[in-house]
CSV table of C-alpha atoms and ligand atoms in Angstrom, one decimal:
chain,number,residue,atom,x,y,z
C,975,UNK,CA,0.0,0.0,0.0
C,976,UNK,CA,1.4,3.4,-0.6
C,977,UNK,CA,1.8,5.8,2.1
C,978,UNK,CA,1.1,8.9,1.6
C,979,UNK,CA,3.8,11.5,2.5
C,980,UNK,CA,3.0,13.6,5.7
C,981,UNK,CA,4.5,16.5,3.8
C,982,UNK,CA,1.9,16.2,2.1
C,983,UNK,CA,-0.9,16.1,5.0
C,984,UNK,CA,-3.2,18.3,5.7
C,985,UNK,CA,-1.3,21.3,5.3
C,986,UNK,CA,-1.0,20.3,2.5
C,987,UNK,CA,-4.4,20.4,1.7
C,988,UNK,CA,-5.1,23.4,3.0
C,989,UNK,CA,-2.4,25.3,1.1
C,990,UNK,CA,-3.7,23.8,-2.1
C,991,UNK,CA,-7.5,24.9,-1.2
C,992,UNK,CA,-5.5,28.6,-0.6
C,993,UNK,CA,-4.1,28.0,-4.0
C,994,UNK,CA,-6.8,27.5,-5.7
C,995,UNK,CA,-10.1,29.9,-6.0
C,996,UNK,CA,-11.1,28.9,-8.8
C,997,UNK,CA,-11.3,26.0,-11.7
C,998,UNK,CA,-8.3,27.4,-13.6
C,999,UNK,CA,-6.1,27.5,-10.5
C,1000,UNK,CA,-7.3,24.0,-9.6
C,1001,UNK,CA,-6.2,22.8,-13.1
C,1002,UNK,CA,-2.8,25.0,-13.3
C,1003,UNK,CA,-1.9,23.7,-9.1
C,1004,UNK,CA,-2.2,20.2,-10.8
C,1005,UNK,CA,-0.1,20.7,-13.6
C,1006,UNK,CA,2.6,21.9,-11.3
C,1007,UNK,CA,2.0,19.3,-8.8
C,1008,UNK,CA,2.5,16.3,-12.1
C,1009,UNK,CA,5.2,18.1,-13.4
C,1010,UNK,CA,7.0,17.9,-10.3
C,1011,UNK,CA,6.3,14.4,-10.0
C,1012,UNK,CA,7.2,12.8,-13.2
C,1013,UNK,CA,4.5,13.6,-15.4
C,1014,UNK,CA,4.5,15.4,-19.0
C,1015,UNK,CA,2.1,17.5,-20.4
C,1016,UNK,CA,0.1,16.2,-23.6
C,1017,UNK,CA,-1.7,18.9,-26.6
C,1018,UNK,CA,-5.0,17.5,-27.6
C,1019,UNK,CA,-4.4,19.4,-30.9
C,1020,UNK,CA,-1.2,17.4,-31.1
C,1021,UNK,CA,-1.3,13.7,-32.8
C,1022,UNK,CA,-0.6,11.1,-29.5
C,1023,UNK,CA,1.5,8.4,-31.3
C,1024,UNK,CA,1.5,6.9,-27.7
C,1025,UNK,CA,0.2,7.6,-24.8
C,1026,UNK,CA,2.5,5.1,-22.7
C,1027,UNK,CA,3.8,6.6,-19.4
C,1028,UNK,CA,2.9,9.2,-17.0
C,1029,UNK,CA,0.8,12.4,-19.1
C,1030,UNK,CA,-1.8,15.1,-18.6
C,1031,UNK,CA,-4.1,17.0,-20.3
C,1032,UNK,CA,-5.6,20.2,-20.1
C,1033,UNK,CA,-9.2,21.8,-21.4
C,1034,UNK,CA,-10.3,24.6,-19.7
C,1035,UNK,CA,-11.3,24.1,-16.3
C,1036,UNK,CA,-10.4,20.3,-16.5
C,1037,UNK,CA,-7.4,18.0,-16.6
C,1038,UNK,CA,-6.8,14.3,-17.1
C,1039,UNK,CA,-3.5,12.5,-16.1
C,1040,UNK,CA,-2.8,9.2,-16.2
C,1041,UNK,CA,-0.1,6.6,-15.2
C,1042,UNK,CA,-0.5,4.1,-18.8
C,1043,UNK,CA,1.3,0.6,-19.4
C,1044,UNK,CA,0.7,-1.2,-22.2
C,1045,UNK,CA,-1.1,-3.9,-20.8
C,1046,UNK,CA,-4.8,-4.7,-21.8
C,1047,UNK,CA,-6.0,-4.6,-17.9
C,1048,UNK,CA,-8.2,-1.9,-18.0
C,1049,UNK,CA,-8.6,1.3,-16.0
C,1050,UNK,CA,-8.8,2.3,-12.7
C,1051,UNK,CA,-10.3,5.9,-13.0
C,1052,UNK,CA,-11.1,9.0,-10.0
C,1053,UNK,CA,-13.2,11.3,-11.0
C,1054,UNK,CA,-14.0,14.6,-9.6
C,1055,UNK,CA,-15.1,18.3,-9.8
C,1056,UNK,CA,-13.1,21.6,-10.0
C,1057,UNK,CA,-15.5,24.2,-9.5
C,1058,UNK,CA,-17.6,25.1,-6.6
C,1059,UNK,CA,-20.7,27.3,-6.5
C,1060,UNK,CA,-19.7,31.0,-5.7
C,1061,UNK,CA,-20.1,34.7,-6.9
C,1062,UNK,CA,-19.1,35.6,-10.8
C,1063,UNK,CA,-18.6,38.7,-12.6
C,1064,UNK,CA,-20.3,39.3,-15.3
C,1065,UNK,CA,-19.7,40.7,-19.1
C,1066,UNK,CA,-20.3,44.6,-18.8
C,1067,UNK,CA,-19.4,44.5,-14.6
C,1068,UNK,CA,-19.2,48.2,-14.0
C,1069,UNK,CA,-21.8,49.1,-11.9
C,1070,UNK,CA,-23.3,51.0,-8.6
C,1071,UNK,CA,-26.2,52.9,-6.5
C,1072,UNK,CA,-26.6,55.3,-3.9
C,1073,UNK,CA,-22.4,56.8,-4.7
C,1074,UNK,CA,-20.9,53.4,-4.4
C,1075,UNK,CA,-19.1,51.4,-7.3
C,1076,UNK,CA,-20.1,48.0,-7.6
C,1077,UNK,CA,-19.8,44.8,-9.8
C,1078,UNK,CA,-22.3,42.9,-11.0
C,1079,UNK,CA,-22.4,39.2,-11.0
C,1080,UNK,CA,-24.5,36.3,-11.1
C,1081,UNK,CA,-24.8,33.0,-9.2
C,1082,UNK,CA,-22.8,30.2,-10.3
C,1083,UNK,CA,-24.5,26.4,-9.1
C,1084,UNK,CA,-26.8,26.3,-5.9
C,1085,UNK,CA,-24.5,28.4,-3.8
C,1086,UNK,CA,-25.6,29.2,0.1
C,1087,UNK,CA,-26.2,32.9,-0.5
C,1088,UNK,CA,-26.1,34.3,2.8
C,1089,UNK,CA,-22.5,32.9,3.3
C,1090,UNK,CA,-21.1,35.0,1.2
C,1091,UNK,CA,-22.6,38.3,3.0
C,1092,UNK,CA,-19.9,40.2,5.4
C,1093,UNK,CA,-16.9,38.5,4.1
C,1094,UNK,CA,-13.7,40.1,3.0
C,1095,UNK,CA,-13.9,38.9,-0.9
C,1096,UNK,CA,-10.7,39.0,-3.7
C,1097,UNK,CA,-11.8,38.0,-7.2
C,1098,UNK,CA,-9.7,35.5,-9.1
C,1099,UNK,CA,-10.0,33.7,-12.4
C,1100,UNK,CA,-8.7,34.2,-16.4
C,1101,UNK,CA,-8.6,37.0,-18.8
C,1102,UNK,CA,-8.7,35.9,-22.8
C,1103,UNK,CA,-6.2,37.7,-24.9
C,1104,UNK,CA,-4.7,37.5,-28.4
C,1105,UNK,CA,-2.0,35.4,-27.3
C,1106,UNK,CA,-4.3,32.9,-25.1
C,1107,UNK,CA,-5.5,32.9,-21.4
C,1108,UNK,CA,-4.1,34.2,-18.3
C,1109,UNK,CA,-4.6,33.5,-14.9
C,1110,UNK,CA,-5.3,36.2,-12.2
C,1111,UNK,CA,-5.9,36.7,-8.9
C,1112,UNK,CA,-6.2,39.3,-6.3
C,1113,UNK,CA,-5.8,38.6,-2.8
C,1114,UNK,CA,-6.9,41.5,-1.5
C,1115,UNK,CA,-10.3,42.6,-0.2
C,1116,UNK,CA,-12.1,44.7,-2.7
C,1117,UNK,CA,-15.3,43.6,-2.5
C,1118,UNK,CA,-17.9,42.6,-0.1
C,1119,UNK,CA,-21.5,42.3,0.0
C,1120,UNK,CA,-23.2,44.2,3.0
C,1121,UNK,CA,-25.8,42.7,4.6
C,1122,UNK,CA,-28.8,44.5,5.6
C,1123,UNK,CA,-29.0,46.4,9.3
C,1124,UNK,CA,-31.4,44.4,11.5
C,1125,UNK,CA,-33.1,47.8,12.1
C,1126,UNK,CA,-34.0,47.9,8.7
C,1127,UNK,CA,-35.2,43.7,8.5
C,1128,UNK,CA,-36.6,43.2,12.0
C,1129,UNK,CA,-38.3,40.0,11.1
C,1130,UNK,CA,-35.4,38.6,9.8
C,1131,UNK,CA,-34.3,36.3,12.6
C,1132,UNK,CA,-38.4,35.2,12.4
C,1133,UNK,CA,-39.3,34.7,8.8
C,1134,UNK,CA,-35.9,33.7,7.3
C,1135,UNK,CA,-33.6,35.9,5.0
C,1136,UNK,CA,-34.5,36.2,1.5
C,1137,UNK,CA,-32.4,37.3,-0.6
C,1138,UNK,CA,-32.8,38.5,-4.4
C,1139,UNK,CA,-29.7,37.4,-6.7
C,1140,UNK,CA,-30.2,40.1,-9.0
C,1141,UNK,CA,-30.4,42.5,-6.4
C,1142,UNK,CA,-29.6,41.6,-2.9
C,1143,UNK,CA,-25.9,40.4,-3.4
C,1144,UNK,CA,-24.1,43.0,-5.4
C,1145,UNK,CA,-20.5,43.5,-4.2
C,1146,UNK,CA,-19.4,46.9,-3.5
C,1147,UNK,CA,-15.6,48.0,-4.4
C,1148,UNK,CA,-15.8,51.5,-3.9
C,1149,UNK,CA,-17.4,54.9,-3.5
C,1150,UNK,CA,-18.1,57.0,-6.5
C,1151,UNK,CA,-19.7,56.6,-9.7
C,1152,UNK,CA,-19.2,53.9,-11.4
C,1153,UNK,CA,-16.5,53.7,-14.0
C,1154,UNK,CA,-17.1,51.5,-17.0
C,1155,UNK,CA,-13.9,49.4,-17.7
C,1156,UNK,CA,-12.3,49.7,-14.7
C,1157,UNK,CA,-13.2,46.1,-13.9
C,1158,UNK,CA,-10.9,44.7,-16.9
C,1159,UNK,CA,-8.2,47.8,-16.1
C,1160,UNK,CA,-7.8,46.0,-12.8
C,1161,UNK,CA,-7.8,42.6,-13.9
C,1162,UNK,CA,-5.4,43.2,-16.8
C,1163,UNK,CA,-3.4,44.7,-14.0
C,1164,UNK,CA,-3.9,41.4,-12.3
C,1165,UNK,CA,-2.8,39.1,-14.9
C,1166,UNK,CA,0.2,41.1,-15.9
C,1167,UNK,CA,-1.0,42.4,-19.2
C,1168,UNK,CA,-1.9,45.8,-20.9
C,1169,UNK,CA,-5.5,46.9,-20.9
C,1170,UNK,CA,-6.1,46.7,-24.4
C,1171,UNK,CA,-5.1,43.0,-24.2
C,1172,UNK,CA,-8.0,42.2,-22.2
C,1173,UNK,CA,-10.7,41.1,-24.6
C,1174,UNK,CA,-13.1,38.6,-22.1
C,1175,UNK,CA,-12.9,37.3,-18.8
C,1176,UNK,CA,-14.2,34.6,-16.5
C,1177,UNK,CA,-13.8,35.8,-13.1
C,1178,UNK,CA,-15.3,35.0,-9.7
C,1179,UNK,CA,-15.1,36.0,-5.6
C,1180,UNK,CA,-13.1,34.2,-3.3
C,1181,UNK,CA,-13.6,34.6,0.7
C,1182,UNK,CA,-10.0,35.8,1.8
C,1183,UNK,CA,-9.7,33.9,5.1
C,1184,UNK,CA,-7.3,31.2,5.3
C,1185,UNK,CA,-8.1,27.7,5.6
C,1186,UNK,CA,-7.7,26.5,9.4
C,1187,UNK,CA,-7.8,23.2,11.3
C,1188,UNK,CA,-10.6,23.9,14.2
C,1189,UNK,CA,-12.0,22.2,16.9
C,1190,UNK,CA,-11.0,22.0,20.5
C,1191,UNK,CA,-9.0,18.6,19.9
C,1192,UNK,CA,-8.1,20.2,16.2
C,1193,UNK,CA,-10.5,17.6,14.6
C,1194,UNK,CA,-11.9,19.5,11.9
C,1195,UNK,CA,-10.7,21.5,8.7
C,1196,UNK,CA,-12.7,25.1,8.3
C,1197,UNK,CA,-12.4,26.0,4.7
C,1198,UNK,CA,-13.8,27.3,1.2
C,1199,UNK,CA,-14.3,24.9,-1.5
C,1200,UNK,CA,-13.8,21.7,0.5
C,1201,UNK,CA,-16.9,20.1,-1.7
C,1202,UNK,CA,-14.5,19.3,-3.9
C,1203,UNK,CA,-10.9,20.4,-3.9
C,1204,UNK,CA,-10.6,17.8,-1.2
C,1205,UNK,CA,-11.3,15.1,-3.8
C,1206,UNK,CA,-8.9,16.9,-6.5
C,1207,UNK,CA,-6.4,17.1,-3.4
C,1208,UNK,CA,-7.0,13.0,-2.7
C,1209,UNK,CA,-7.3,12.1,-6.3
C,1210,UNK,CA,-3.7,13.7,-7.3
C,1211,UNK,CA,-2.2,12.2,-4.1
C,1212,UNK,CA,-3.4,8.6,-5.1
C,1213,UNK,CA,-2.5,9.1,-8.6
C,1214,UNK,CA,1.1,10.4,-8.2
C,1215,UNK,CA,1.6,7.4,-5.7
C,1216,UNK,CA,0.2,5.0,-8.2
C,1217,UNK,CA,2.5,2.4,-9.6
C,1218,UNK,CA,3.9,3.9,-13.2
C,1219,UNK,CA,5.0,-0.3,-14.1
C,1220,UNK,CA,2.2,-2.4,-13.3
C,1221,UNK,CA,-1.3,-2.3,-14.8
C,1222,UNK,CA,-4.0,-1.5,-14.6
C,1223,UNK,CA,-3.5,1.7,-15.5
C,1224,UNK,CA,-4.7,4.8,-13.2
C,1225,UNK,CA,-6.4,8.3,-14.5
C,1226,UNK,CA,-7.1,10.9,-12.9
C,1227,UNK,CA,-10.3,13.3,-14.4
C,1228,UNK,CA,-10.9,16.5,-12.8
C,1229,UNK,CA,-13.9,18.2,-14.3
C,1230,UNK,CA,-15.1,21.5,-14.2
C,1231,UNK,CA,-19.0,22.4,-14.7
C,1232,UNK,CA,-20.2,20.0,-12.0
C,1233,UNK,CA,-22.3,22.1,-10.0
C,1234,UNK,CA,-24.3,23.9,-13.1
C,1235,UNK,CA,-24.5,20.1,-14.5
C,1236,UNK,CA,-22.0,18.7,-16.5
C,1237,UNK,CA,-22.9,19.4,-19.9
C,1238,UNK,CA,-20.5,21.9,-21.1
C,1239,UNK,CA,-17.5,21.1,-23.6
C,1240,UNK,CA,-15.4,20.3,-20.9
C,1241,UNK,CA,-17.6,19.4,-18.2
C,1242,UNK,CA,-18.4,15.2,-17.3
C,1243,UNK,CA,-20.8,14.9,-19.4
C,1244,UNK,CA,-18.9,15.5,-22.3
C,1245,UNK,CA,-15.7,14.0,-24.8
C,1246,UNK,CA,-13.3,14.4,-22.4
C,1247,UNK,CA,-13.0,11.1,-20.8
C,1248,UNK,CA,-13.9,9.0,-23.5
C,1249,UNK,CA,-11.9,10.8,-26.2
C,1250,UNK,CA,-8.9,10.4,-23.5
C,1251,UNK,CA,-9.3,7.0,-22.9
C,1252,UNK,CA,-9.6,6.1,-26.7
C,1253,UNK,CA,-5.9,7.8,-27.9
C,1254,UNK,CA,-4.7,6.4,-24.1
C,1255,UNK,CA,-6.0,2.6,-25.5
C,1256,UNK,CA,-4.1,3.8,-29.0
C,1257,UNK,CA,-7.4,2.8,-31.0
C,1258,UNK,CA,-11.2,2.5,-30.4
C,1259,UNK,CA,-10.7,-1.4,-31.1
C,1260,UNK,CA,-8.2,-1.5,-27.7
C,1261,UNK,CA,-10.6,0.9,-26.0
C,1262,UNK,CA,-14.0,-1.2,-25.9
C,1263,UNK,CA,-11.9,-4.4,-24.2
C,1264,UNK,CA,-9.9,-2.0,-21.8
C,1265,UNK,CA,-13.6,-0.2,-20.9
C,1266,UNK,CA,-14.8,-4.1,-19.9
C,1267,UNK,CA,-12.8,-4.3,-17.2
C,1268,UNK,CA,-12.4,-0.3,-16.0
C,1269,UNK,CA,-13.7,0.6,-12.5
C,1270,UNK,CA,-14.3,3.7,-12.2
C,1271,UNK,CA,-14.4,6.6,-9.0
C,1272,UNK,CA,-16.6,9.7,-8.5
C,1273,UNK,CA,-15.0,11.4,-5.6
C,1274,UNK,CA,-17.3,13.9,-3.8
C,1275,UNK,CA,-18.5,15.8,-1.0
C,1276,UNK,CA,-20.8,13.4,1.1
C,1277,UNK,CA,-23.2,14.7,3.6
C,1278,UNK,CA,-22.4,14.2,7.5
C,1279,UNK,CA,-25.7,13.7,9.8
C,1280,UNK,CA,-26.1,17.6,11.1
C,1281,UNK,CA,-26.0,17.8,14.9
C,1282,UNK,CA,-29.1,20.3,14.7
C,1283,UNK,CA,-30.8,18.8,12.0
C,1284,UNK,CA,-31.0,15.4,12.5
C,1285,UNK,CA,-34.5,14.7,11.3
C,1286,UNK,CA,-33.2,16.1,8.1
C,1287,UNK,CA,-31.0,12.6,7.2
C,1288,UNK,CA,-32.3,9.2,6.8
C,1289,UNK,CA,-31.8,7.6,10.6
C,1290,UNK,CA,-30.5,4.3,9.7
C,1291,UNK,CA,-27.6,5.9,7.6
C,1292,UNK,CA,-26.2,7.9,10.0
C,1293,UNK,CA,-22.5,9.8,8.8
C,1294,UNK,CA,-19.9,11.1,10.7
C,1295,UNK,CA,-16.7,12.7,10.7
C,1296,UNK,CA,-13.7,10.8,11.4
C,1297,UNK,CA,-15.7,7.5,10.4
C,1298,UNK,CA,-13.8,7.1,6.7
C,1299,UNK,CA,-14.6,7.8,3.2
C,1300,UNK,CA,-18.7,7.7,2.3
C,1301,UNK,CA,-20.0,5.1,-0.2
C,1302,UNK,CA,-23.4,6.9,-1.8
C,1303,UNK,CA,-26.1,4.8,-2.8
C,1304,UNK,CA,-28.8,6.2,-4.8
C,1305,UNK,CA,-32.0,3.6,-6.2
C,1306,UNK,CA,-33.0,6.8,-9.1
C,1307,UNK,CA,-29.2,7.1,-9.9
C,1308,UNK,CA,-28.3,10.1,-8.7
C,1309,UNK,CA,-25.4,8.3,-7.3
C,1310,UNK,CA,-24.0,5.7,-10.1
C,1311,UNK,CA,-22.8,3.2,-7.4
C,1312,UNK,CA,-24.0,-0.6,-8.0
C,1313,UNK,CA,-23.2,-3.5,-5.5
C,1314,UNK,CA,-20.5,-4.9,-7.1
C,1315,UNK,CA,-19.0,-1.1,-7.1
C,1316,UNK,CA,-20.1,-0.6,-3.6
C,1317,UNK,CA,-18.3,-4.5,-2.8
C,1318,UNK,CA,-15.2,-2.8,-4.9
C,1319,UNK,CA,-14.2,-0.1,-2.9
C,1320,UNK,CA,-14.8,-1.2,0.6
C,1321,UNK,CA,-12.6,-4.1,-0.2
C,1322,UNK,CA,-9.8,-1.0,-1.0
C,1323,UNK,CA,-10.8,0.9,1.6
C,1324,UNK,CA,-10.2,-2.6,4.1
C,1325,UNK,CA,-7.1,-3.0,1.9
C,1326,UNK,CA,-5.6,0.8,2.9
C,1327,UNK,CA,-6.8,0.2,6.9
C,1328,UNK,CA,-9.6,2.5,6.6
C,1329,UNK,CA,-13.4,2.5,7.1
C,1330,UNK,CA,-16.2,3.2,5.2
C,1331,UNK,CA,-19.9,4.5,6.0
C,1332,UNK,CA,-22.9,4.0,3.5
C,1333,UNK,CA,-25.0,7.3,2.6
C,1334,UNK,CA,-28.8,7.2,1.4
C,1335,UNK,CA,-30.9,10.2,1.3
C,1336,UNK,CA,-34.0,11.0,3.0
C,1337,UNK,CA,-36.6,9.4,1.2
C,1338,UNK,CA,-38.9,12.5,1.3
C,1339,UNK,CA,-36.3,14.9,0.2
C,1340,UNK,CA,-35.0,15.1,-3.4
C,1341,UNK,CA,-31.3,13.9,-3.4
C,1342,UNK,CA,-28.0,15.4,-5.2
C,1343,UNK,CA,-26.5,14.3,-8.0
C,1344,UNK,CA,-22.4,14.3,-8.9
C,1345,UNK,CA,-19.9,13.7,-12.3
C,1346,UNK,CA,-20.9,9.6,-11.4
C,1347,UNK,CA,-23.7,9.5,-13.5
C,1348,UNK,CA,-21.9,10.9,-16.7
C,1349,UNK,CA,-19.0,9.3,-16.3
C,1350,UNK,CA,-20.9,6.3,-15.7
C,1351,UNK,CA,-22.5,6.9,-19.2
C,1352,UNK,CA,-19.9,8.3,-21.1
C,1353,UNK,CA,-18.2,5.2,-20.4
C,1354,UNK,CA,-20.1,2.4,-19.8
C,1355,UNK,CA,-17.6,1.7,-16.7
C,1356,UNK,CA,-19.0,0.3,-13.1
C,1357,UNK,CA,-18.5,3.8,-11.1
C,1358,UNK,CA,-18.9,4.3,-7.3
C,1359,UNK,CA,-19.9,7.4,-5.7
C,1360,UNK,CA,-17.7,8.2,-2.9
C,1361,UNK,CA,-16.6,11.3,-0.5
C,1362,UNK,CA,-15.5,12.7,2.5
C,1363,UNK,CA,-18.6,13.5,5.4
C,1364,UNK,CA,-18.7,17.8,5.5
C,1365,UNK,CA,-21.0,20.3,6.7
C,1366,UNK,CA,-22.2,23.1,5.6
C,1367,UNK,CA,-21.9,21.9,1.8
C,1368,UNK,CA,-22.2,25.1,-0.8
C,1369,UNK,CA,-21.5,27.7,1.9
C,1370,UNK,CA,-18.5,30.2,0.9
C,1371,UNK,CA,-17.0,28.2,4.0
C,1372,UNK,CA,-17.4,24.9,4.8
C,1373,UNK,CA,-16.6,21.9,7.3
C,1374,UNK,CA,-14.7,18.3,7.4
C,1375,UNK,CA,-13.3,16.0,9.6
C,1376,UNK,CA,-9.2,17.0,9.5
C,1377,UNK,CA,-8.4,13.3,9.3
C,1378,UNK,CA,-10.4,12.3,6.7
C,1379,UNK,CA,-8.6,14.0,4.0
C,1380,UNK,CA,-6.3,11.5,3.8
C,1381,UNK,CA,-7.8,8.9,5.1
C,1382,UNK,CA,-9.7,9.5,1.7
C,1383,UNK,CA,-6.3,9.7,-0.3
C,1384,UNK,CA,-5.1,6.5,1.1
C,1385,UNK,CA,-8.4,4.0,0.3
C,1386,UNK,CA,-8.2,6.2,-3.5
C,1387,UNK,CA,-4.7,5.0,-3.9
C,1388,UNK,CA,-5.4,1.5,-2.3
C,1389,UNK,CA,-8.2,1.6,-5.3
C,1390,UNK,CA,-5.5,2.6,-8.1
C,1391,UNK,CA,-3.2,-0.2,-6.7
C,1392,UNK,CA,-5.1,-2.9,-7.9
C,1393,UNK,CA,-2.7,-5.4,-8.2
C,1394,UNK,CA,-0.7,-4.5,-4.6
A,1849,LIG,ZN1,-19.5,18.4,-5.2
């Protein structure tokens, strides 16, 4: 079994959640993290005339890597998602009321709105220019959304807050009127180029507060984005310590769009995997034999039974923190895992000397869905729905067990290392 290095524990974790505030810097944190450990970077524009050893790709907000031998074993796939619900700006940004500047954005997924009143935001994300993409981020707070005086809302603590996305949630950065372009001046100024340069832009809001361990016996992780940079985090772990000589062979897919639904041209429901795996098998007459005997991972967030809202979980699938990675069964597949996937990975999760728990939703509640489903699809491949327990799932800030992590990253590589 491979261990996985306490270097790269859960500070490692959290520096990589720091790292990463959105999809692109998820994808660009990878590609560092391969190319430190071996692997080289493939073009999908480029022919492949193999695809033997350790390689990644890139498309957009997603990645694929892989550890290949030739062998005809099959694949031993992780799945998971790059992006998490939040605040994003949109095309014409410059806006503002009542002599403040303000951006406008919209809500990306089925983000917790009310977290992300009060905080200290930066904004992060790409700029398009002639000569490609670049990355930007700014770490400083310039924007935050106010929330309303309780003098002015004084049955707020009665009736619940609703809030308006058009309306209700528009960041302020400034006093004054508003200033069109000034949103691309700064982020060109961001991403190191001129403002003429800056031609489109996807850019979101980050919470600035650093990731913590918490709890009086430092039991839990407080963090942004743990649903599901934790699974990216896990997934690289087990794939860098994945055997690069004996089959089968491992991949790693991290996918962006997850939480608006998959369906985008990078997103799980689309070519990615499958065209992948195809020029990874060298021809669609390897691929179809290879797929037969794939097993296949969707690592994600799983739901911990809430201490104040118990009634709210189904009482004979109770989930805790601490209690190993969460197997998701779902009858309406919303979560793709089967029996004999279910049987697959608590037989690696016994093989890596960790435990398991088995999640079912409420019956009177509609459940979640995850990238299991497509990738189950796409592929054809027996794929089990797995995570680590958190709280507080889609808030800008959210909760997990702190040894969990890698109690996760050691029953994914125990998965990979099918043959050990
Ligand atoms: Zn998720």
């Amino acid at each position: 079994m491979a261990e996985v290095n306490a270097t790269r524990g859960i500070d490692g974790l959290l520096d990589f959640i720091d790292a990463c505030p959105t999809p692109f810097h998820v994808v660009d944190r990878a590609a560092d993290v391969l190319r430190a450990s071996g692997f080289t970077e493939m073009d999908e524009a480029d022919e492949w005339p193999d695809a033997v050893g350790s390689r990644y790709v890139r498309r957009g907000g997603s990645l694929v890597a892989w550890r290949h031998q030739t062998s005809d074993a099959g694949f031993r796939i992780i799945g998971a998602h790059t992006d998490s619900p939040n605040l994003r700006i949109t095309a014409q940004p410059d806006t503002g009321q009542a002599g403040y500047r303000q951006l406008g954005v919209e809500v990306y997924g089925g983000a917790l709105l009310n977290s992300w009143l009060d905080r200290d935001l930066g904004v992060a994300g790409r700029v398009a220019t002639p000569a490609g993409t670049r990355l930007f981020c700014i770490n400083r707070p310039v924007l935050r959304v106010p929330q309303l005086a309780i003098h002015l809302d004084r049955e707020v603590n009665q009736k619940g807050l609703l809030l308006n996305p058009q309306t209700h949630i528009v960041p302020v950065w400034g006093l004054g009127l508003r200033t069109p372009g000034e949103f691309a001046l700064t982020a060109a100024e961001a991403a190191g180029v001129d403002a003429d340069e800056v031609l489109a832009w996807d850019a979101m809001l980050h919470d600035l507060t650093p990731s913590v361990i918490g709890g009086i016996d430092d039991e839990f992780v407080y963090a942004p984005r743990i649903d599901n940079q934790v699974s990216c985090w896990a997934g690289l772990q087990a794939l860098i310590d994945a055997p690069a000589d004996s089959p089968p062979s491992a991949v790693l897919c991290l996918f962006d769009h997850e939480e608006v639904g998959s369906t985008s041209a990078q997103g799980a429901a689309s070519t990615l995997l499958p065209a992948v795996l195809e020029r990874i098998a060298g021809s669609r007459g390897a691929l179809h034999p290879a797929l037969a005997q794939s097993l296949c991972v969707s690592a994600d967030g799983a739901h911990a039974t809430h201490p104040n809202y118990p009634e709210r979980h189904e009482p004979d699938h109770h989930i805790a923190m601490g209690d190993g990675p969460v197997i998701k069964r779902n009858a309406n597949q919303r979560y793709a895992t089967d029996a004999v996937g279910e049987a697959a990975f608590a037989a690696a999760c016994e093989k890596a000397g960790v435990g398991h728990q088995l999640y079912v939703h409420r019956g009177d509640m509609p459940c979640g869905s995850t990238i299991g489903p497509f990738a189950a699809s796409t592929t054809g491949v027996t794929t089990i729905d797995v995570g680590v327990a958190q709280l507080s799932m889609h808030s800008a800030r959210e909760m997990c067990g702190a040894q969990d992590p890698m109690d996760f990253a050691l029953a994914l590589s125990a998965f990979l290392n099918a043959a050990g």
